Amino acid sequence: IYLILTMAAMAGFGFIFWLINAKLFSAHQIGIATAIIPTTTMIAIGSLFGIDSSIVRFLNTKTDKAKFVRSAFFLITILSIVGSVVFGLFSYFFSPTISEFFTNSTNYFVFVGLTVFTTINLFADAIYLANKKTAFTFLVTTSHSFLRMIFPFLFIGYGAAGILLAAMLAQIVGLFLNFFVLQRTWKYFAGASISLDSLSGIWKFSTHNYLASLLNLLPYSVVPIIIIDSIGEAESAYFYIVTMISNLMYV
């Protein structure tokens, strides 16, 4: 029930978030943001490398759960930083329109930050699921999803970057809440030791889930980029808003 409520909260608050943005920002600005934000999600899921699924499957089989979590956290954080930086550097090959966004160093930083924080928060959700504490998933996700609806008002006048800043600020709230819960409840980050050897035995399971997740997400991430470079930013915005409505119905 908590997982169902979490999905409903994400879809509902996400829908309202984009409705608010549609009132505060132009179609051109929303079009840029709707091409970039799904990209951060795709890179985040790619950076997890299926480890989130393996956390659910293997966490309770590990003798040193804290080291397992810390090692996985270290790896996915590095992968998300590298993935987002590389995408920004080579964005022109993916989308000339989007690449203009990265010419501003602040925009680049926000993109990397949003990607990394999204990755970590998705990782935390997997830990809650593995421990059968999905009430934490619901409480944390609902909190930062609700606040995300408010944050766009703080960044009016920042254009597409303002939408990303609002999303990043919400993920930062989620990050602090997740670290508080994880440390207070299980003390996963009490030590400093990490070992990639502790992740042995999970890679076959992780890889299959990783490929499935990427293939499932690919159309939602790539289509806005195709639209923005072929028929314009505004059309990408219209497409994405309608997609949000369909996602709400899907959930």
PDB file of C-alpha atoms in Angstrom:
ATOM      1  CA  ILE A   1       0.000   0.000   0.000  1.00  0.00           C
ATOM      2  CA  TYR A   2       2.851   2.400   0.812  1.00  0.00           C
ATOM      3  CA  LEU A   3       4.433   1.706  -2.603  1.00  0.00           C
ATOM      4  CA  ILE A   4       1.105   2.366  -4.308  1.00  0.00           C
ATOM      5  CA  LEU A   5       0.690   5.612  -2.381  1.00  0.00           C
ATOM      6  CA  THR A   6       4.273   6.614  -3.247  1.00  0.00           C
ATOM      7  CA  MET A   7       3.659   6.122  -6.968  1.00  0.00           C
ATOM      8  CA  ALA A   8       0.401   8.068  -6.728  1.00  0.00           C
ATOM      9  CA  ALA A   9       2.108  10.937  -4.864  1.00  0.00           C
ATOM     10  CA  MET A  10       4.958  11.103  -7.387  1.00  0.00           C
ATOM     11  CA  ALA A  11       2.572  11.132 -10.339  1.00  0.00           C
ATOM     12  CA  GLY A  12       0.128  13.583  -8.767  1.00  0.00           C
ATOM     13  CA  PHE A  13       2.660  16.077  -7.443  1.00  0.00           C
ATOM     14  CA  GLY A  14       4.718  15.708 -10.609  1.00  0.00           C
ATOM     15  CA  PHE A  15       1.696  16.579 -12.711  1.00  0.00           C
ATOM     16  CA  ILE A  16       0.985  19.670 -10.584  1.00  0.00           C
ATOM     17  CA  PHE A  17       4.687  20.620 -10.711  1.00  0.00           C
ATOM     18  CA  TRP A  18       4.546  20.827 -14.506  1.00  0.00           C
ATOM     19  CA  LEU A  19       1.201  22.632 -14.458  1.00  0.00           C
ATOM     20  CA  ILE A  20       2.760  25.287 -12.231  1.00  0.00           C
ATOM     21  CA  ASN A  21       5.779  25.525 -14.517  1.00  0.00           C
ATOM     22  CA  ALA A  22       3.453  25.956 -17.487  1.00  0.00           C
ATOM     23  CA  LYS A  23       2.080  29.086 -15.795  1.00  0.00           C
ATOM     24  CA  LEU A  24       5.466  30.489 -14.732  1.00  0.00           C
ATOM     25  CA  PHE A  25       7.688  29.731 -17.724  1.00  0.00           C
ATOM     26  CA  SER A  26       7.418  29.940 -21.498  1.00  0.00           C
ATOM     27  CA  ALA A  27       6.818  26.926 -23.729  1.00  0.00           C
ATOM     28  CA  HIS A  28      10.363  27.344 -25.071  1.00  0.00           C
ATOM     29  CA  GLN A  29      11.858  27.184 -21.553  1.00  0.00           C
ATOM     30  CA  ILE A  30       9.707  24.226 -20.545  1.00  0.00           C
ATOM     31  CA  GLY A  31      10.677  22.452 -23.761  1.00  0.00           C
ATOM     32  CA  ILE A  32      14.378  22.688 -22.867  1.00  0.00           C
ATOM     33  CA  ALA A  33      13.710  21.474 -19.312  1.00  0.00           C
ATOM     34  CA  THR A  34      11.505  18.591 -20.434  1.00  0.00           C
ATOM     35  CA  ALA A  35      14.297  17.317 -22.650  1.00  0.00           C
ATOM     36  CA  ILE A  36      16.953  17.612 -19.947  1.00  0.00           C
ATOM     37  CA  ILE A  37      15.135  16.320 -16.843  1.00  0.00           C
ATOM     38  CA  PRO A  38      14.261  12.910 -18.380  1.00  0.00           C
ATOM     39  CA  THR A  39      17.907  12.695 -19.403  1.00  0.00           C
ATOM     40  CA  THR A  40      19.006  13.141 -15.778  1.00  0.00           C
ATOM     41  CA  THR A  41      16.616  10.325 -14.806  1.00  0.00           C
ATOM     42  CA  MET A  42      17.971   8.046 -17.532  1.00  0.00           C
ATOM     43  CA  ILE A  43      21.576   8.717 -16.479  1.00  0.00           C
ATOM     44  CA  ALA A  44      20.605   8.183 -12.822  1.00  0.00           C
ATOM     45  CA  ILE A  45      19.049   4.800 -13.542  1.00  0.00           C
ATOM     46  CA  GLY A  46      21.988   3.925 -15.770  1.00  0.00           C
ATOM     47  CA  SER A  47      24.362   4.876 -12.947  1.00  0.00           C
ATOM     48  CA  LEU A  48      22.585   2.502 -10.578  1.00  0.00           C
ATOM     49  CA  PHE A  49      23.691  -0.297 -12.922  1.00  0.00           C
ATOM     50  CA  GLY A  50      20.912  -2.501 -11.554  1.00  0.00           C
ATOM     51  CA  ILE A  51      22.450  -2.285  -8.077  1.00  0.00           C
ATOM     52  CA  ASP A  52      19.138  -1.007  -6.695  1.00  0.00           C
ATOM     53  CA  SER A  53      17.504  -4.312  -7.650  1.00  0.00           C
ATOM     54  CA  SER A  54      20.442  -6.230  -6.206  1.00  0.00           C
ATOM     55  CA  ILE A  55      20.102  -4.306  -2.946  1.00  0.00           C
ATOM     56  CA  VAL A  56      16.553  -5.624  -2.665  1.00  0.00           C
ATOM     57  CA  ARG A  57      17.653  -9.144  -3.568  1.00  0.00           C
ATOM     58  CA  PHE A  58      20.936  -9.492  -1.659  1.00  0.00           C
ATOM     59  CA  LEU A  59      21.069  -6.995   1.241  1.00  0.00           C
ATOM     60  CA  ASN A  60      19.685  -9.382   3.834  1.00  0.00           C
ATOM     61  CA  THR A  61      22.091 -12.121   2.753  1.00  0.00           C
ATOM     62  CA  LYS A  62      25.179 -10.017   3.550  1.00  0.00           C
ATOM     63  CA  THR A  63      27.008 -10.406   6.846  1.00  0.00           C
ATOM     64  CA  ASP A  64      28.264  -6.815   6.735  1.00  0.00           C
ATOM     65  CA  LYS A  65      25.266  -4.920   5.407  1.00  0.00           C
ATOM     66  CA  ALA A  66      26.739  -1.498   6.175  1.00  0.00           C
ATOM     67  CA  LYS A  67      29.863  -2.125   4.093  1.00  0.00           C
ATOM     68  CA  PHE A  68      27.701  -3.493   1.263  1.00  0.00           C
ATOM     69  CA  VAL A  69      25.535  -0.344   1.294  1.00  0.00           C
ATOM     70  CA  ARG A  70      28.507   2.033   1.575  1.00  0.00           C
ATOM     71  CA  SER A  71      30.354   0.315  -1.259  1.00  0.00           C
ATOM     72  CA  ALA A  72      27.307   0.400  -3.512  1.00  0.00           C
ATOM     73  CA  PHE A  73      26.685   4.036  -2.587  1.00  0.00           C
ATOM     74  CA  PHE A  74      30.266   4.976  -3.457  1.00  0.00           C
ATOM     75  CA  LEU A  75      30.088   3.208  -6.818  1.00  0.00           C
ATOM     76  CA  ILE A  76      26.748   4.636  -7.959  1.00  0.00           C
ATOM     77  CA  THR A  77      27.768   8.150  -6.907  1.00  0.00           C
ATOM     78  CA  ILE A  78      30.966   7.983  -8.982  1.00  0.00           C
ATOM     79  CA  LEU A  79      29.086   6.533 -11.961  1.00  0.00           C
ATOM     80  CA  SER A  80      26.434   9.271 -11.820  1.00  0.00           C
ATOM     81  CA  ILE A  81      29.054  12.040 -11.667  1.00  0.00           C
ATOM     82  CA  VAL A  82      30.986  10.572 -14.593  1.00  0.00           C
ATOM     83  CA  GLY A  83      27.838   9.861 -16.608  1.00  0.00           C
ATOM     84  CA  SER A  84      26.391  13.363 -16.237  1.00  0.00           C
ATOM     85  CA  VAL A  85      29.727  15.092 -16.894  1.00  0.00           C
ATOM     86  CA  VAL A  86      30.346  13.005 -20.024  1.00  0.00           C
ATOM     87  CA  PHE A  87      26.838  13.660 -21.329  1.00  0.00           C
ATOM     88  CA  GLY A  88      27.335  17.387 -20.885  1.00  0.00           C
ATOM     89  CA  LEU A  89      30.695  17.310 -22.652  1.00  0.00           C
ATOM     90  CA  PHE A  90      29.328  15.401 -25.631  1.00  0.00           C
ATOM     91  CA  SER A  91      25.786  16.807 -25.603  1.00  0.00           C
ATOM     92  CA  TYR A  92      26.232  18.354 -29.051  1.00  0.00           C
ATOM     93  CA  PHE A  93      26.339  14.865 -30.566  1.00  0.00           C
ATOM     94  CA  PHE A  94      23.064  13.988 -28.839  1.00  0.00           C
ATOM     95  CA  SER A  95      21.268  17.284 -29.341  1.00  0.00           C
ATOM     96  CA  PRO A  96      22.664  20.581 -30.691  1.00  0.00           C
ATOM     97  CA  THR A  97      19.741  22.425 -29.071  1.00  0.00           C
ATOM     98  CA  ILE A  98      20.396  21.004 -25.614  1.00  0.00           C
ATOM     99  CA  SER A  99      24.139  21.554 -25.936  1.00  0.00           C
ATOM    100  CA  GLU A 100      23.535  25.315 -25.841  1.00  0.00           C
ATOM    101  CA  PHE A 101      22.197  24.877 -22.309  1.00  0.00           C
ATOM    102  CA  PHE A 102      25.553  23.478 -21.169  1.00  0.00           C
ATOM    103  CA  THR A 103      27.567  26.434 -22.421  1.00  0.00           C
ATOM    104  CA  ASN A 104      26.665  28.055 -19.100  1.00  0.00           C
ATOM    105  CA  SER A 105      28.801  26.533 -16.324  1.00  0.00           C
ATOM    106  CA  THR A 106      26.057  27.062 -13.707  1.00  0.00           C
ATOM    107  CA  ASN A 107      23.573  25.144 -15.848  1.00  0.00           C
ATOM    108  CA  TYR A 108      26.123  22.369 -16.208  1.00  0.00           C
ATOM    109  CA  PHE A 109      26.617  22.193 -12.440  1.00  0.00           C
ATOM    110  CA  VAL A 110      22.862  22.051 -11.804  1.00  0.00           C
ATOM    111  CA  PHE A 111      22.496  19.243 -14.346  1.00  0.00           C
ATOM    112  CA  VAL A 112      25.241  17.183 -12.685  1.00  0.00           C
ATOM    113  CA  GLY A 113      23.840  17.890  -9.215  1.00  0.00           C
ATOM    114  CA  LEU A 114      20.299  16.930 -10.169  1.00  0.00           C
ATOM    115  CA  THR A 115      21.538  13.683 -11.710  1.00  0.00           C
ATOM    116  CA  VAL A 116      23.671  12.690  -8.715  1.00  0.00           C
ATOM    117  CA  PHE A 117      21.012  13.505  -6.115  1.00  0.00           C
ATOM    118  CA  THR A 118      18.362  11.634  -8.109  1.00  0.00           C
ATOM    119  CA  THR A 119      20.635   8.588  -8.274  1.00  0.00           C
ATOM    120  CA  ILE A 120      21.230   8.567  -4.518  1.00  0.00           C
ATOM    121  CA  ASN A 121      17.546   8.990  -3.678  1.00  0.00           C
ATOM    122  CA  LEU A 122      16.583   6.105  -5.975  1.00  0.00           C
ATOM    123  CA  PHE A 123      19.254   4.039  -4.229  1.00  0.00           C
ATOM    124  CA  ALA A 124      17.746   4.897  -0.827  1.00  0.00           C
ATOM    125  CA  ASP A 125      14.315   3.731  -2.030  1.00  0.00           C
ATOM    126  CA  ALA A 126      15.828   0.326  -2.798  1.00  0.00           C
ATOM    127  CA  ILE A 127      17.250   0.091   0.724  1.00  0.00           C
ATOM    128  CA  TYR A 128      13.844   0.800   2.260  1.00  0.00           C
ATOM    129  CA  LEU A 129      12.283  -1.854   0.058  1.00  0.00           C
ATOM    130  CA  ALA A 130      14.951  -4.405   0.985  1.00  0.00           C
ATOM    131  CA  ASN A 131      14.265  -3.753   4.676  1.00  0.00           C
ATOM    132  CA  LYS A 132      10.482  -3.817   4.155  1.00  0.00           C
ATOM    133  CA  LYS A 133      10.236  -0.263   5.477  1.00  0.00           C
ATOM    134  CA  THR A 134       8.339   1.285   2.574  1.00  0.00           C
ATOM    135  CA  ALA A 135       6.668   3.767   4.908  1.00  0.00           C
ATOM    136  CA  PHE A 136       9.967   5.681   4.751  1.00  0.00           C
ATOM    137  CA  THR A 137       9.798   5.621   0.952  1.00  0.00           C
ATOM    138  CA  PHE A 138       6.346   7.154   1.083  1.00  0.00           C
ATOM    139  CA  LEU A 139       7.195   9.800   3.677  1.00  0.00           C
ATOM    140  CA  VAL A 140      10.464  10.966   2.076  1.00  0.00           C
ATOM    141  CA  THR A 141       9.197  10.885  -1.515  1.00  0.00           C
ATOM    142  CA  THR A 142       5.960  12.666  -0.635  1.00  0.00           C
ATOM    143  CA  SER A 143       7.863  15.353   1.288  1.00  0.00           C
ATOM    144  CA  HIS A 144      10.286  16.323  -1.456  1.00  0.00           C
ATOM    145  CA  SER A 145       7.692  15.855  -4.218  1.00  0.00           C
ATOM    146  CA  PHE A 146       5.355  18.246  -2.423  1.00  0.00           C
ATOM    147  CA  LEU A 147       8.082  20.836  -1.891  1.00  0.00           C
ATOM    148  CA  ARG A 148       9.051  20.561  -5.553  1.00  0.00           C
ATOM    149  CA  MET A 149       5.725  22.201  -6.429  1.00  0.00           C
ATOM    150  CA  ILE A 150       6.688  25.273  -4.387  1.00  0.00           C
ATOM    151  CA  PHE A 151      10.293  25.716  -5.506  1.00  0.00           C
ATOM    152  CA  PRO A 152       9.579  26.964  -9.084  1.00  0.00           C
ATOM    153  CA  PHE A 153       8.251  30.197  -7.588  1.00  0.00           C
ATOM    154  CA  LEU A 154      11.761  30.848  -6.221  1.00  0.00           C
ATOM    155  CA  PHE A 155      13.359  30.726  -9.654  1.00  0.00           C
ATOM    156  CA  ILE A 156      11.076  32.749 -11.899  1.00  0.00           C
ATOM    157  CA  GLY A 157      13.262  34.553 -14.392  1.00  0.00           C
ATOM    158  CA  TYR A 158      15.940  31.841 -14.513  1.00  0.00           C
ATOM    159  CA  GLY A 159      14.438  30.192 -17.570  1.00  0.00           C
ATOM    160  CA  ALA A 160      14.881  26.465 -18.120  1.00  0.00           C
ATOM    161  CA  ALA A 161      17.639  26.471 -15.491  1.00  0.00           C
ATOM    162  CA  GLY A 162      15.064  27.633 -12.934  1.00  0.00           C
ATOM    163  CA  ILE A 163      12.986  24.508 -13.514  1.00  0.00           C
ATOM    164  CA  LEU A 164      16.062  22.335 -13.047  1.00  0.00           C
ATOM    165  CA  LEU A 165      17.042  24.280  -9.926  1.00  0.00           C
ATOM    166  CA  ALA A 166      13.584  23.650  -8.454  1.00  0.00           C
ATOM    167  CA  ALA A 167      13.890  19.949  -9.209  1.00  0.00           C
ATOM    168  CA  MET A 168      17.431  19.814  -7.793  1.00  0.00           C
ATOM    169  CA  LEU A 169      16.464  21.616  -4.591  1.00  0.00           C
ATOM    170  CA  ALA A 170      13.683  19.081  -4.054  1.00  0.00           C
ATOM    171  CA  GLN A 171      16.135  16.219  -4.558  1.00  0.00           C
ATOM    172  CA  ILE A 172      18.489  17.825  -2.021  1.00  0.00           C
ATOM    173  CA  VAL A 173      15.671  17.836   0.536  1.00  0.00           C
ATOM    174  CA  GLY A 174      15.084  14.169  -0.237  1.00  0.00           C
ATOM    175  CA  LEU A 175      18.812  13.491   0.107  1.00  0.00           C
ATOM    176  CA  PHE A 176      19.016  14.960   3.614  1.00  0.00           C
ATOM    177  CA  LEU A 177      15.858  13.142   4.713  1.00  0.00           C
ATOM    178  CA  ASN A 178      17.166   9.845   3.341  1.00  0.00           C
ATOM    179  CA  PHE A 179      20.560  10.192   5.022  1.00  0.00           C
ATOM    180  CA  PHE A 180      18.846  11.044   8.316  1.00  0.00           C
ATOM    181  CA  VAL A 181      16.562   8.001   8.152  1.00  0.00           C
ATOM    182  CA  LEU A 182      19.231   5.576   6.920  1.00  0.00           C
ATOM    183  CA  GLN A 183      21.747   6.616   9.544  1.00  0.00           C
ATOM    184  CA  ARG A 184      19.319   6.880  12.429  1.00  0.00           C
ATOM    185  CA  THR A 185      17.589   3.577  11.669  1.00  0.00           C
ATOM    186  CA  TRP A 186      20.436   1.323  10.429  1.00  0.00           C
ATOM    187  CA  LYS A 187      23.682   3.333  10.827  1.00  0.00           C
ATOM    188  CA  TYR A 188      24.802   2.332   7.335  1.00  0.00           C
ATOM    189  CA  PHE A 189      27.199   5.279   7.106  1.00  0.00           C
ATOM    190  CA  ALA A 190      28.717   5.035  10.559  1.00  0.00           C
ATOM    191  CA  GLY A 191      31.981   3.599   9.192  1.00  0.00           C
ATOM    192  CA  ALA A 192      34.284   4.657   6.390  1.00  0.00           C
ATOM    193  CA  SER A 193      35.304   1.284   4.992  1.00  0.00           C
ATOM    194  CA  ILE A 194      34.226   0.323   1.495  1.00  0.00           C
ATOM    195  CA  SER A 195      35.093  -2.698  -0.608  1.00  0.00           C
ATOM    196  CA  LEU A 196      34.037  -3.489  -4.134  1.00  0.00           C
ATOM    197  CA  ASP A 197      34.575  -7.134  -3.184  1.00  0.00           C
ATOM    198  CA  SER A 198      31.465  -6.840  -1.048  1.00  0.00           C
ATOM    199  CA  LEU A 199      29.520  -6.358  -4.277  1.00  0.00           C
ATOM    200  CA  SER A 200      30.703  -9.663  -5.697  1.00  0.00           C
ATOM    201  CA  GLY A 201      27.982 -12.076  -6.714  1.00  0.00           C
ATOM    202  CA  ILE A 202      25.446  -9.431  -7.690  1.00  0.00           C
ATOM    203  CA  TRP A 203      26.572  -8.472 -11.184  1.00  0.00           C
ATOM    204  CA  LYS A 204      24.674 -11.026 -13.273  1.00  0.00           C
ATOM    205  CA  PHE A 205      21.466 -10.187 -11.445  1.00  0.00           C
ATOM    206  CA  SER A 206      22.218  -6.456 -11.633  1.00  0.00           C
ATOM    207  CA  THR A 207      23.053  -6.434 -15.347  1.00  0.00           C
ATOM    208  CA  HIS A 208      19.792  -8.020 -16.452  1.00  0.00           C
ATOM    209  CA  ASN A 209      17.700  -5.593 -14.406  1.00  0.00           C
ATOM    210  CA  TYR A 210      19.895  -2.726 -15.541  1.00  0.00           C
ATOM    211  CA  LEU A 211      19.300  -3.446 -19.229  1.00  0.00           C
ATOM    212  CA  ALA A 212      15.571  -3.917 -18.684  1.00  0.00           C
ATOM    213  CA  SER A 213      15.270  -0.604 -16.826  1.00  0.00           C
ATOM    214  CA  LEU A 214      17.203   1.312 -19.476  1.00  0.00           C
ATOM    215  CA  LEU A 215      15.173  -0.126 -22.349  1.00  0.00           C
ATOM    216  CA  ASN A 216      11.949   0.645 -20.507  1.00  0.00           C
ATOM    217  CA  LEU A 217      12.964   4.260 -19.866  1.00  0.00           C
ATOM    218  CA  LEU A 218      14.652   4.945 -23.207  1.00  0.00           C
ATOM    219  CA  PRO A 219      11.575   6.122 -25.183  1.00  0.00           C
ATOM    220  CA  TYR A 220      10.541   8.602 -22.476  1.00  0.00           C
ATOM    221  CA  SER A 221      14.045  10.085 -22.432  1.00  0.00           C
ATOM    222  CA  VAL A 222      14.901  10.074 -26.124  1.00  0.00           C
ATOM    223  CA  VAL A 223      11.624  11.181 -27.713  1.00  0.00           C
ATOM    224  CA  PRO A 224      11.681  14.719 -26.174  1.00  0.00           C
ATOM    225  CA  ILE A 225      15.225  15.168 -27.507  1.00  0.00           C
ATOM    226  CA  ILE A 226      14.148  14.031 -30.967  1.00  0.00           C
ATOM    227  CA  ILE A 227      11.204  16.442 -30.878  1.00  0.00           C
ATOM    228  CA  ILE A 228      13.231  19.401 -29.630  1.00  0.00           C
ATOM    229  CA  ASP A 229      15.768  19.072 -32.455  1.00  0.00           C
ATOM    230  CA  SER A 230      13.276  18.278 -35.201  1.00  0.00           C
ATOM    231  CA  ILE A 231      10.206  20.476 -34.591  1.00  0.00           C
ATOM    232  CA  GLY A 232      11.131  22.791 -31.728  1.00  0.00           C
ATOM    233  CA  GLU A 233      11.274  23.379 -27.979  1.00  0.00           C
ATOM    234  CA  ALA A 234       7.603  24.374 -27.625  1.00  0.00           C
ATOM    235  CA  GLU A 235       6.399  21.148 -29.242  1.00  0.00           C
ATOM    236  CA  SER A 236       8.574  19.161 -26.854  1.00  0.00           C
ATOM    237  CA  ALA A 237       6.912  20.977 -23.946  1.00  0.00           C
ATOM    238  CA  TYR A 238       3.415  20.165 -25.234  1.00  0.00           C
ATOM    239  CA  PHE A 239       4.389  16.529 -25.741  1.00  0.00           C
ATOM    240  CA  TYR A 240       5.841  16.200 -22.246  1.00  0.00           C
ATOM    241  CA  ILE A 241       2.850  17.749 -20.468  1.00  0.00           C
ATOM    242  CA  VAL A 242       0.504  15.338 -22.232  1.00  0.00           C
ATOM    243  CA  THR A 243       2.854  12.494 -21.305  1.00  0.00           C
ATOM    244  CA  MET A 244       2.605  13.552 -17.655  1.00  0.00           C
ATOM    245  CA  ILE A 245      -1.177  13.322 -17.876  1.00  0.00           C
ATOM    246  CA  SER A 246      -0.941   9.826 -19.360  1.00  0.00           C
ATOM    247  CA  ASN A 247       1.528   8.806 -16.635  1.00  0.00           C
ATOM    248  CA  LEU A 248      -0.934   9.976 -13.997  1.00  0.00           C
ATOM    249  CA  MET A 249      -3.629   7.817 -15.568  1.00  0.00           C
ATOM    250  CA  TYR A 250      -1.162   4.928 -15.893  1.00  0.00           C
ATOM    251  CA  VAL A 251      -0.356   4.989 -12.180  1.00  0.00           C
TER     252      VAL A 251
END
